[in-house]
Amino acid sequence: MLEGESQADESMLTGESRRVFKTSGDPVYAGTHNQGGRLIIRATATGQGTALADIVRLIQRAEGHRARIQRLVDQITAIFVPVVVFLAILTFVAWSWAPGKMLIFVRGLEPILWPPLLFESPLTAAMVHAVSVLMVACPCAMGLATPVAIMAGVRAAASRGILIQGGMALEKVGALDTVVFDKTGTLTQGKPQVMDQLTVSGKPSDTDNQRLRSVLHAMAVESRHPLSQALAAGMPYQETDATKLSYLKEIAGAGLEAARSPTPQATDVYRLGSLRWLETMSIEFSDAARAFMEHWECRGASLVGFSQGPELRLLIALQDALKPQALEVVQWLLSHGYQVELMSGDGERASHHVASELGLKPEQVKACLRPADKLHAIQALQAKGLSVAFVGDGMNDAPVLQQADLGISVSQASDLARAASDMTLVRADIASIPEAMQLSGATLRTIHQNLFWAFFYNAVAVPVAMMGFLHPLVCALAMGMSDLLVVGNALRLNARWRQSWASLKSHGSNL
């Protein structure tokens, strides 16, 4: 930056919810937002040299190193048909060349099973039993076991506001043991809110209080700064002619200065802004004010002061509040054996305060991280043998969503974050995460049930057909019923998934 002063929104790069003060000599980044003020900048990088291009390269690099899940079922299915053909040929050869020995073997099994099919001609018996083997063998059941369950699971998830990018995402959930959250916009609302306020000067009347808050609102509503907008939305006021401003000035990096008279006296000037700026204006802070400041600074809150003349009248604490049910979601994950961590581009105080509200320990928090730092942190967890899910929403989270074993983007995530994720939560809250975990687990169990049935059916039916105990018509009916059983079991997911978040908290999955 060559000239000017302003506040920059760099959340798309860093995830930091607070605006960064910029002045001459400071770097600014392509894609970030100037929140007010005239700036003259010199471009030091363009195209592939920008920070945004670095994020895209990180995504591509993470995509190239992504582990591929080996599909055991596909490998078995690929050799199943040749094996069945071989067994059918073996059956034909055995019944045509050694019918006597086959009859002796079959007669020994007859008391356990039922009377076999017998033919006068060995060649007829060989042909019928070989055809029975081909008809009863059911590669369809094995082939349908996984895709039908995945289709039903994805559809059930979509009805619950969970968009899943293919079946591989469902499979990954079963191996997860660690869930990492981004803070800003994921666990928190992503914008500051008024948390508390302190009336400093004496005990003003209700009328005086209303006038002060009305003046404060009239000043805040004119500014584009996020803290000012939060004050305008969160401070009660009553507009009157006595609170109309004739003079308002915004001082970049400091705050707002206003007066109700065109030629105000020193005692009639109102200031709303940072405490450091107010101190430079010779405004004193009482012991009660400093105790209030210390209390909220330890919690990572932003503090704003409002003064009239030389007196501090109000102190307001603003903070990015947790989303509803964020605590319940984190506690649910911990109670179900998941390791939970928090990664954020925000400062240490704000990150650790959010972690403490969620019941996380200090060692489970990593703060002041840029996108590359988050990526390296995820890779370090994976190097320990952990299977990691990352939940984020910002453009800066896209490389990490791509690198994680399972990437989950929340509602209103950037297009880049959604493209890099395996799951997208349509609803604004994160209560869908336990639902996604439960539904994915139910889908995996359904896949395992289908595969067990498919393998059990073929392991039993094919040898029985080889021994001549099954008629070809029975084989055809059994094969069709096997397919119907696999499909019907998968469709239970869509029919029975009617749980709400409250039932998940209290009872867990009943599938």
mmCIF file of N, CA and C in Angstrom, residues 58 64 94 127 214 325 379 413 419 456 458 502:
data_model
loop_
_atom_site.group_PDB
_atom_site.id
_atom_site.type_symbol
_atom_site.label_atom_id
_atom_site.label_comp_id
_atom_site.label_asym_id
_atom_site.label_seq_id
_atom_site.Cartn_x
_atom_site.Cartn_y
_atom_site.Cartn_z
ATOM 1 N N LEU A 58 -2.427 -25.286 -3.749
ATOM 2 C CA LEU A 58 -2.489 -26.178 -2.592
ATOM 3 C C LEU A 58 -3.594 -27.230 -2.768
ATOM 4 N N GLY A 64 -3.691 -34.481 -5.559
ATOM 5 C CA GLY A 64 -2.780 -35.465 -6.116
ATOM 6 C C GLY A 64 -2.296 -36.476 -5.102
ATOM 7 N N ALA A 94 -17.785 -83.626 -14.216
ATOM 8 C CA ALA A 94 -17.931 -84.618 -13.144
ATOM 9 C C ALA A 94 -19.153 -85.498 -13.362
ATOM 10 N N MET A 127 -25.719 -81.768 -18.105
ATOM 11 C CA MET A 127 -26.166 -80.515 -18.711
ATOM 12 C C MET A 127 -27.085 -79.741 -17.762
ATOM 13 N N SER A 214 -29.317 6.191 21.432
ATOM 14 C CA SER A 214 -29.838 6.683 20.160
ATOM 15 C C SER A 214 -28.743 7.383 19.359
ATOM 16 N N GLN A 325 -26.358 -25.163 19.031
ATOM 17 C CA GLN A 325 -26.089 -26.597 19.048
ATOM 18 C C GLN A 325 -24.628 -26.950 18.747
ATOM 19 N N GLN A 379 -1.958 -32.824 7.528
ATOM 20 C CA GLN A 379 -1.009 -33.847 7.072
ATOM 21 C C GLN A 379 -0.271 -34.468 8.252
ATOM 22 N N ALA A 413 -21.035 -21.968 2.308
ATOM 23 C CA ALA A 413 -19.605 -22.063 2.056
ATOM 24 C C ALA A 413 -19.293 -21.491 0.675
ATOM 25 N N ALA A 419 -16.631 -27.281 -3.777
ATOM 26 C CA ALA A 419 -16.043 -28.142 -4.807
ATOM 27 C C ALA A 419 -14.997 -29.077 -4.214
ATOM 28 N N PHE A 456 -22.880 -65.298 1.230
ATOM 29 C CA PHE A 456 -23.461 -66.488 1.872
ATOM 30 C C PHE A 456 -24.345 -67.244 0.882
ATOM 31 N N ASN A 458 -24.283 -67.249 -2.442
ATOM 32 C CA ASN A 458 -23.505 -67.912 -3.492
ATOM 33 C C ASN A 458 -22.673 -69.066 -2.935
ATOM 34 N N ALA A 502 -32.716 -34.236 17.914
ATOM 35 C CA ALA A 502 -33.012 -34.509 19.325
ATOM 36 C C ALA A 502 -32.965 -36.008 19.621
#
